[in-house]
Amino acid sequence: MSRLENDLEFLEEPNAEDLRAVEELGDRPAQRRALVVLVADHALSSGEDTDRLVTELLQEDGFAVDAVVRVQSKRSLICQAIETAVIGGADLVITVGGTGVGPRDKTPDATRAVLDKILPGISQALRASALACGAIDACTSRGVAGVSGSTVLVNLAPSRAAIRDGMATLGPLVHHVIDQLQDWSVDK
């Protein structure tokens, strides 16, 4: 008897529960990668837990968060952070902050500069959902969403309500877009 046959002799027949678990794993996409860019025109205070909140919400939605990057609200720094994530192969980049109408709010402008395609429906869904939950900063946000290469980019307003509601709205939309990008990235 070979070593393999000997090892196989000790394996038990899989039960129905084991087979269902394997089938469910086969249906699930591999864990997707995300990067979070926190944009501020001031030093973020240590009391803010935006990074933790966004990371937890992304993880709940099946994303591994590669990093949380903090940048000043300068177009060149925001572009650099986004481009680094795109080149690094992130499936999703979420920016938080810098989406208002003030002179230092540069995030949508920087994001547009790196987009190949704009996805206005996602931005519209975020604003509509924010209106329903009372996240005023998200309702008046200039935030954009789109695709750069095979990475989905989304701007969120910085309030906790905007982040929580935005992440709840984004889940199915972003997974749908990533699925489409991955389906078409394979030569058929």
PDB file of C-alpha atoms in Angstrom:
ATOM      1  CA  MET A   1       0.000   0.000   0.000  1.00  0.00           C
ATOM      2  CA  SER A   2       1.390   3.429  -0.973  1.00  0.00           C
ATOM      3  CA  ARG A   3       1.758   6.245   1.527  1.00  0.00           C
ATOM      4  CA  LEU A   4      -1.079   8.172  -0.170  1.00  0.00           C
ATOM      5  CA  GLU A   5      -3.416   5.171   0.001  1.00  0.00           C
ATOM      6  CA  ASN A   6      -2.455   4.728   3.632  1.00  0.00           C
ATOM      7  CA  ASP A   7      -3.214   8.396   4.399  1.00  0.00           C
ATOM      8  CA  LEU A   8      -6.522   8.234   2.541  1.00  0.00           C
ATOM      9  CA  GLU A   9      -7.560   5.219   4.561  1.00  0.00           C
ATOM     10  CA  PHE A  10      -7.970   7.445   7.647  1.00  0.00           C
ATOM     11  CA  LEU A  11     -10.158  10.027   5.930  1.00  0.00           C
ATOM     12  CA  GLU A  12     -13.811   9.957   6.798  1.00  0.00           C
ATOM     13  CA  GLU A  13     -16.580  10.231   4.273  1.00  0.00           C
ATOM     14  CA  PRO A  14     -17.744  13.854   4.119  1.00  0.00           C
ATOM     15  CA  ASN A  15     -21.147  14.473   5.637  1.00  0.00           C
ATOM     16  CA  ALA A  16     -23.830  16.684   4.116  1.00  0.00           C
ATOM     17  CA  GLU A  17     -22.874  19.641   6.318  1.00  0.00           C
ATOM     18  CA  ASP A  18     -19.230  19.487   5.164  1.00  0.00           C
ATOM     19  CA  LEU A  19     -20.307  19.340   1.522  1.00  0.00           C
ATOM     20  CA  ARG A  20     -22.589  22.382   1.933  1.00  0.00           C
ATOM     21  CA  ALA A  21     -19.761  24.366   3.544  1.00  0.00           C
ATOM     22  CA  VAL A  22     -17.439  23.569   0.624  1.00  0.00           C
ATOM     23  CA  GLU A  23     -20.124  24.516  -1.898  1.00  0.00           C
ATOM     24  CA  GLU A  24     -20.690  27.853  -0.140  1.00  0.00           C
ATOM     25  CA  LEU A  25     -16.969  28.589  -0.231  1.00  0.00           C
ATOM     26  CA  GLY A  26     -16.930  27.879  -3.946  1.00  0.00           C
ATOM     27  CA  ASP A  27     -19.678  30.459  -4.515  1.00  0.00           C
ATOM     28  CA  ARG A  28     -17.885  33.178  -2.591  1.00  0.00           C
ATOM     29  CA  PRO A  29     -15.403  35.402  -4.428  1.00  0.00           C
ATOM     30  CA  ALA A  30     -11.884  35.567  -3.044  1.00  0.00           C
ATOM     31  CA  GLN A  31     -11.562  38.294  -0.427  1.00  0.00           C
ATOM     32  CA  ARG A  32     -11.359  41.644  -2.100  1.00  0.00           C
ATOM     33  CA  ARG A  33      -8.824  44.316  -1.228  1.00  0.00           C
ATOM     34  CA  ALA A  34      -9.576  47.884  -0.230  1.00  0.00           C
ATOM     35  CA  LEU A  35      -7.616  50.981   0.696  1.00  0.00           C
ATOM     36  CA  VAL A  36      -9.012  53.898   2.695  1.00  0.00           C
ATOM     37  CA  VAL A  37      -7.807  57.468   2.136  1.00  0.00           C
ATOM     38  CA  LEU A  38      -8.692  59.936   4.912  1.00  0.00           C
ATOM     39  CA  VAL A  39      -8.529  63.495   3.615  1.00  0.00           C
ATOM     40  CA  ALA A  40      -8.325  66.444   6.008  1.00  0.00           C
ATOM     41  CA  ASP A  41      -7.363  70.089   5.824  1.00  0.00           C
ATOM     42  CA  HIS A  42      -6.255  69.834   9.453  1.00  0.00           C
ATOM     43  CA  ALA A  43      -4.486  67.225  11.551  1.00  0.00           C
ATOM     44  CA  LEU A  44      -7.005  64.564  12.507  1.00  0.00           C
ATOM     45  CA  SER A  45      -7.381  64.472  16.260  1.00  0.00           C
ATOM     46  CA  SER A  46      -6.630  61.248  18.103  1.00  0.00           C
ATOM     47  CA  GLY A  47     -10.260  61.152  19.284  1.00  0.00           C
ATOM     48  CA  GLU A  48     -11.543  60.505  15.782  1.00  0.00           C
ATOM     49  CA  ASP A  49     -12.053  56.852  14.952  1.00  0.00           C
ATOM     50  CA  THR A  50     -13.009  57.229  11.305  1.00  0.00           C
ATOM     51  CA  ASP A  51     -10.280  54.816  10.212  1.00  0.00           C
ATOM     52  CA  ARG A  52     -11.567  52.096  12.550  1.00  0.00           C
ATOM     53  CA  LEU A  53     -15.198  52.642  11.543  1.00  0.00           C
ATOM     54  CA  VAL A  54     -14.529  52.448   7.791  1.00  0.00           C
ATOM     55  CA  THR A  55     -12.215  49.449   8.237  1.00  0.00           C
ATOM     56  CA  GLU A  56     -14.801  47.520  10.266  1.00  0.00           C
ATOM     57  CA  LEU A  57     -17.578  48.269   7.785  1.00  0.00           C
ATOM     58  CA  LEU A  58     -15.402  47.184   4.854  1.00  0.00           C
ATOM     59  CA  GLN A  59     -14.426  43.976   6.637  1.00  0.00           C
ATOM     60  CA  GLU A  60     -18.099  43.219   7.345  1.00  0.00           C
ATOM     61  CA  ASP A  61     -18.682  43.550   3.606  1.00  0.00           C
ATOM     62  CA  GLY A  62     -15.931  41.067   2.707  1.00  0.00           C
ATOM     63  CA  PHE A  63     -12.971  43.366   2.072  1.00  0.00           C
ATOM     64  CA  ALA A  64      -9.465  43.075   3.465  1.00  0.00           C
ATOM     65  CA  VAL A  65      -8.244  46.597   4.203  1.00  0.00           C
ATOM     66  CA  ASP A  66      -4.652  46.880   3.029  1.00  0.00           C
ATOM     67  CA  ALA A  67      -4.079  50.287   4.596  1.00  0.00           C
ATOM     68  CA  VAL A  68      -5.591  53.501   5.868  1.00  0.00           C
ATOM     69  CA  VAL A  69      -3.707  56.495   4.490  1.00  0.00           C
ATOM     70  CA  ARG A  70      -4.059  60.000   5.904  1.00  0.00           C
ATOM     71  CA  VAL A  71      -3.368  62.886   3.541  1.00  0.00           C
ATOM     72  CA  GLN A  72      -3.741  66.642   3.639  1.00  0.00           C
ATOM     73  CA  SER A  73      -6.397  68.129   1.375  1.00  0.00           C
ATOM     74  CA  LYS A  74      -4.024  68.818  -1.505  1.00  0.00           C
ATOM     75  CA  ARG A  75      -4.955  67.570  -4.945  1.00  0.00           C
ATOM     76  CA  SER A  76      -1.492  66.148  -5.658  1.00  0.00           C
ATOM     77  CA  LEU A  77      -1.390  64.162  -2.382  1.00  0.00           C
ATOM     78  CA  ILE A  78      -4.899  62.773  -2.866  1.00  0.00           C
ATOM     79  CA  CYS A  79      -4.099  61.774  -6.476  1.00  0.00           C
ATOM     80  CA  GLN A  80      -0.866  60.120  -5.349  1.00  0.00           C
ATOM     81  CA  ALA A  81      -2.636  58.051  -2.674  1.00  0.00           C
ATOM     82  CA  ILE A  82      -5.338  56.935  -5.111  1.00  0.00           C
ATOM     83  CA  GLU A  83      -2.872  56.131  -7.912  1.00  0.00           C
ATOM     84  CA  THR A  84      -0.733  54.093  -5.518  1.00  0.00           C
ATOM     85  CA  ALA A  85      -3.771  51.989  -4.577  1.00  0.00           C
ATOM     86  CA  VAL A  86      -4.752  51.505  -8.235  1.00  0.00           C
ATOM     87  CA  ILE A  87      -1.227  50.441  -9.218  1.00  0.00           C
ATOM     88  CA  GLY A  88      -1.123  48.187  -6.141  1.00  0.00           C
ATOM     89  CA  GLY A  89      -4.186  46.305  -7.386  1.00  0.00           C
ATOM     90  CA  ALA A  90      -6.777  47.383  -4.819  1.00  0.00           C
ATOM     91  CA  ASP A  91     -10.328  46.438  -5.807  1.00  0.00           C
ATOM     92  CA  LEU A  92     -11.799  49.432  -3.989  1.00  0.00           C
ATOM     93  CA  VAL A  93     -10.570  52.819  -2.782  1.00  0.00           C
ATOM     94  CA  ILE A  94     -12.785  54.715  -0.359  1.00  0.00           C
ATOM     95  CA  THR A  95     -11.887  58.331   0.304  1.00  0.00           C
ATOM     96  CA  VAL A  96     -13.385  60.061   3.327  1.00  0.00           C
ATOM     97  CA  GLY A  97     -13.516  63.835   3.601  1.00  0.00           C
ATOM     98  CA  GLY A  98     -12.840  66.822   1.368  1.00  0.00           C
ATOM     99  CA  THR A  99     -16.140  66.467  -0.534  1.00  0.00           C
ATOM    100  CA  GLY A 100     -17.821  69.742   0.421  1.00  0.00           C
ATOM    101  CA  VAL A 101     -17.954  73.115  -1.323  1.00  0.00           C
ATOM    102  CA  GLY A 102     -15.235  74.871   0.656  1.00  0.00           C
ATOM    103  CA  PRO A 103     -12.040  76.103  -0.984  1.00  0.00           C
ATOM    104  CA  ARG A 104      -9.994  73.330   0.658  1.00  0.00           C
ATOM    105  CA  ASP A 105     -12.328  70.497  -0.439  1.00  0.00           C
ATOM    106  CA  LYS A 106     -10.275  68.885  -3.217  1.00  0.00           C
ATOM    107  CA  THR A 107     -11.186  65.186  -3.099  1.00  0.00           C
ATOM    108  CA  PRO A 108     -13.731  65.006  -5.973  1.00  0.00           C
ATOM    109  CA  ASP A 109     -11.433  67.024  -8.240  1.00  0.00           C
ATOM    110  CA  ALA A 110      -8.449  64.792  -7.477  1.00  0.00           C
ATOM    111  CA  THR A 111     -10.555  61.658  -7.944  1.00  0.00           C
ATOM    112  CA  ARG A 112     -11.910  62.801 -11.327  1.00  0.00           C
ATOM    113  CA  ALA A 113      -8.315  63.311 -12.496  1.00  0.00           C
ATOM    114  CA  VAL A 114      -7.541  59.586 -12.144  1.00  0.00           C
ATOM    115  CA  LEU A 115     -10.879  58.107 -13.280  1.00  0.00           C
ATOM    116  CA  ASP A 116     -11.244  56.232 -16.570  1.00  0.00           C
ATOM    117  CA  LYS A 117     -15.033  56.025 -16.194  1.00  0.00           C
ATOM    118  CA  ILE A 118     -17.471  57.890 -13.956  1.00  0.00           C
ATOM    119  CA  LEU A 119     -20.288  55.935 -12.273  1.00  0.00           C
ATOM    120  CA  PRO A 120     -22.857  58.656 -11.528  1.00  0.00           C
ATOM    121  CA  GLY A 121     -25.469  56.162 -10.311  1.00  0.00           C
ATOM    122  CA  ILE A 122     -23.357  55.282  -7.269  1.00  0.00           C
ATOM    123  CA  SER A 123     -22.916  58.940  -6.278  1.00  0.00           C
ATOM    124  CA  GLN A 124     -26.625  59.542  -6.803  1.00  0.00           C
ATOM    125  CA  ALA A 125     -27.520  56.509  -4.669  1.00  0.00           C
ATOM    126  CA  LEU A 126     -25.235  57.758  -1.875  1.00  0.00           C
ATOM    127  CA  ARG A 127     -26.815  61.224  -1.874  1.00  0.00           C
ATOM    128  CA  ALA A 128     -30.388  59.872  -2.016  1.00  0.00           C
ATOM    129  CA  SER A 129     -29.745  57.435   0.810  1.00  0.00           C
ATOM    130  CA  ALA A 130     -28.046  60.161   2.861  1.00  0.00           C
ATOM    131  CA  LEU A 131     -31.068  62.401   2.491  1.00  0.00           C
ATOM    132  CA  ALA A 132     -33.272  59.645   3.913  1.00  0.00           C
ATOM    133  CA  CYS A 133     -31.043  59.182   6.972  1.00  0.00           C
ATOM    134  CA  GLY A 134     -30.356  62.874   7.602  1.00  0.00           C
ATOM    135  CA  ALA A 135     -26.645  62.947   6.733  1.00  0.00           C
ATOM    136  CA  ILE A 136     -26.654  66.537   5.478  1.00  0.00           C
ATOM    137  CA  ASP A 137     -22.952  66.591   4.555  1.00  0.00           C
ATOM    138  CA  ALA A 138     -23.482  63.564   2.300  1.00  0.00           C
ATOM    139  CA  CYS A 139     -26.581  65.123   0.690  1.00  0.00           C
ATOM    140  CA  THR A 140     -24.583  68.200  -0.314  1.00  0.00           C
ATOM    141  CA  SER A 141     -21.419  66.274  -1.163  1.00  0.00           C
ATOM    142  CA  ARG A 142     -19.665  66.767  -4.492  1.00  0.00           C
ATOM    143  CA  GLY A 143     -18.305  63.232  -4.106  1.00  0.00           C
ATOM    144  CA  VAL A 144     -17.846  61.119  -7.217  1.00  0.00           C
ATOM    145  CA  ALA A 145     -17.555  57.418  -7.938  1.00  0.00           C
ATOM    146  CA  GLY A 146     -15.918  55.677 -10.848  1.00  0.00           C
ATOM    147  CA  VAL A 147     -13.343  53.237 -12.118  1.00  0.00           C
ATOM    148  CA  SER A 148      -9.628  53.612 -12.684  1.00  0.00           C
ATOM    149  CA  GLY A 149      -8.143  50.548 -14.332  1.00  0.00           C
ATOM    150  CA  SER A 150      -9.787  47.705 -12.428  1.00  0.00           C
ATOM    151  CA  THR A 151     -10.228  49.685  -9.192  1.00  0.00           C
ATOM    152  CA  VAL A 152     -13.508  51.201  -8.035  1.00  0.00           C
ATOM    153  CA  LEU A 153     -13.139  54.640  -6.398  1.00  0.00           C
ATOM    154  CA  VAL A 154     -15.777  56.219  -4.153  1.00  0.00           C
ATOM    155  CA  ASN A 155     -15.755  59.515  -2.232  1.00  0.00           C
ATOM    156  CA  LEU A 156     -17.640  59.647   1.080  1.00  0.00           C
ATOM    157  CA  ALA A 157     -18.464  62.652   3.241  1.00  0.00           C
ATOM    158  CA  PRO A 158     -16.768  62.515   6.671  1.00  0.00           C
ATOM    159  CA  SER A 159     -19.635  62.404   9.188  1.00  0.00           C
ATOM    160  CA  ARG A 160     -20.325  59.132  10.989  1.00  0.00           C
ATOM    161  CA  ALA A 161     -23.860  59.097   9.544  1.00  0.00           C
ATOM    162  CA  ALA A 162     -22.525  59.612   6.010  1.00  0.00           C
ATOM    163  CA  ILE A 163     -19.961  56.840   6.474  1.00  0.00           C
ATOM    164  CA  ARG A 164     -22.378  54.334   8.014  1.00  0.00           C
ATOM    165  CA  ASP A 165     -25.146  54.980   5.506  1.00  0.00           C
ATOM    166  CA  GLY A 166     -22.709  55.250   2.600  1.00  0.00           C
ATOM    167  CA  MET A 167     -21.073  51.921   3.372  1.00  0.00           C
ATOM    168  CA  ALA A 168     -24.470  50.211   3.726  1.00  0.00           C
ATOM    169  CA  THR A 169     -25.529  51.600   0.349  1.00  0.00           C
ATOM    170  CA  LEU A 170     -22.224  50.817  -1.361  1.00  0.00           C
ATOM    171  CA  GLY A 171     -21.893  47.106  -0.587  1.00  0.00           C
ATOM    172  CA  PRO A 172     -24.014  45.524  -3.316  1.00  0.00           C
ATOM    173  CA  LEU A 173     -23.217  48.271  -5.844  1.00  0.00           C
ATOM    174  CA  VAL A 174     -19.460  47.994  -5.474  1.00  0.00           C
ATOM    175  CA  HIS A 175     -19.450  44.194  -5.518  1.00  0.00           C
ATOM    176  CA  HIS A 176     -21.518  44.281  -8.722  1.00  0.00           C
ATOM    177  CA  VAL A 177     -19.048  46.651 -10.425  1.00  0.00           C
ATOM    178  CA  ILE A 178     -16.029  44.627  -9.261  1.00  0.00           C
ATOM    179  CA  ASP A 179     -17.664  41.446 -10.589  1.00  0.00           C
ATOM    180  CA  GLN A 180     -18.144  43.145 -13.961  1.00  0.00           C
ATOM    181  CA  LEU A 181     -14.543  44.343 -14.041  1.00  0.00           C
ATOM    182  CA  GLN A 182     -13.230  40.889 -13.188  1.00  0.00           C
ATOM    183  CA  ASP A 183     -15.499  39.161 -15.744  1.00  0.00           C
ATOM    184  CA  TRP A 184     -14.179  41.360 -18.534  1.00  0.00           C
ATOM    185  CA  SER A 185     -10.529  41.320 -17.444  1.00  0.00           C
ATOM    186  CA  VAL A 186     -10.202  37.669 -18.452  1.00  0.00           C
ATOM    187  CA  ASP A 187      -9.600  37.036 -22.158  1.00  0.00           C
ATOM    188  CA  LYS A 188     -12.363  34.784 -23.402  1.00  0.00           C
TER     189      LYS A 188
END
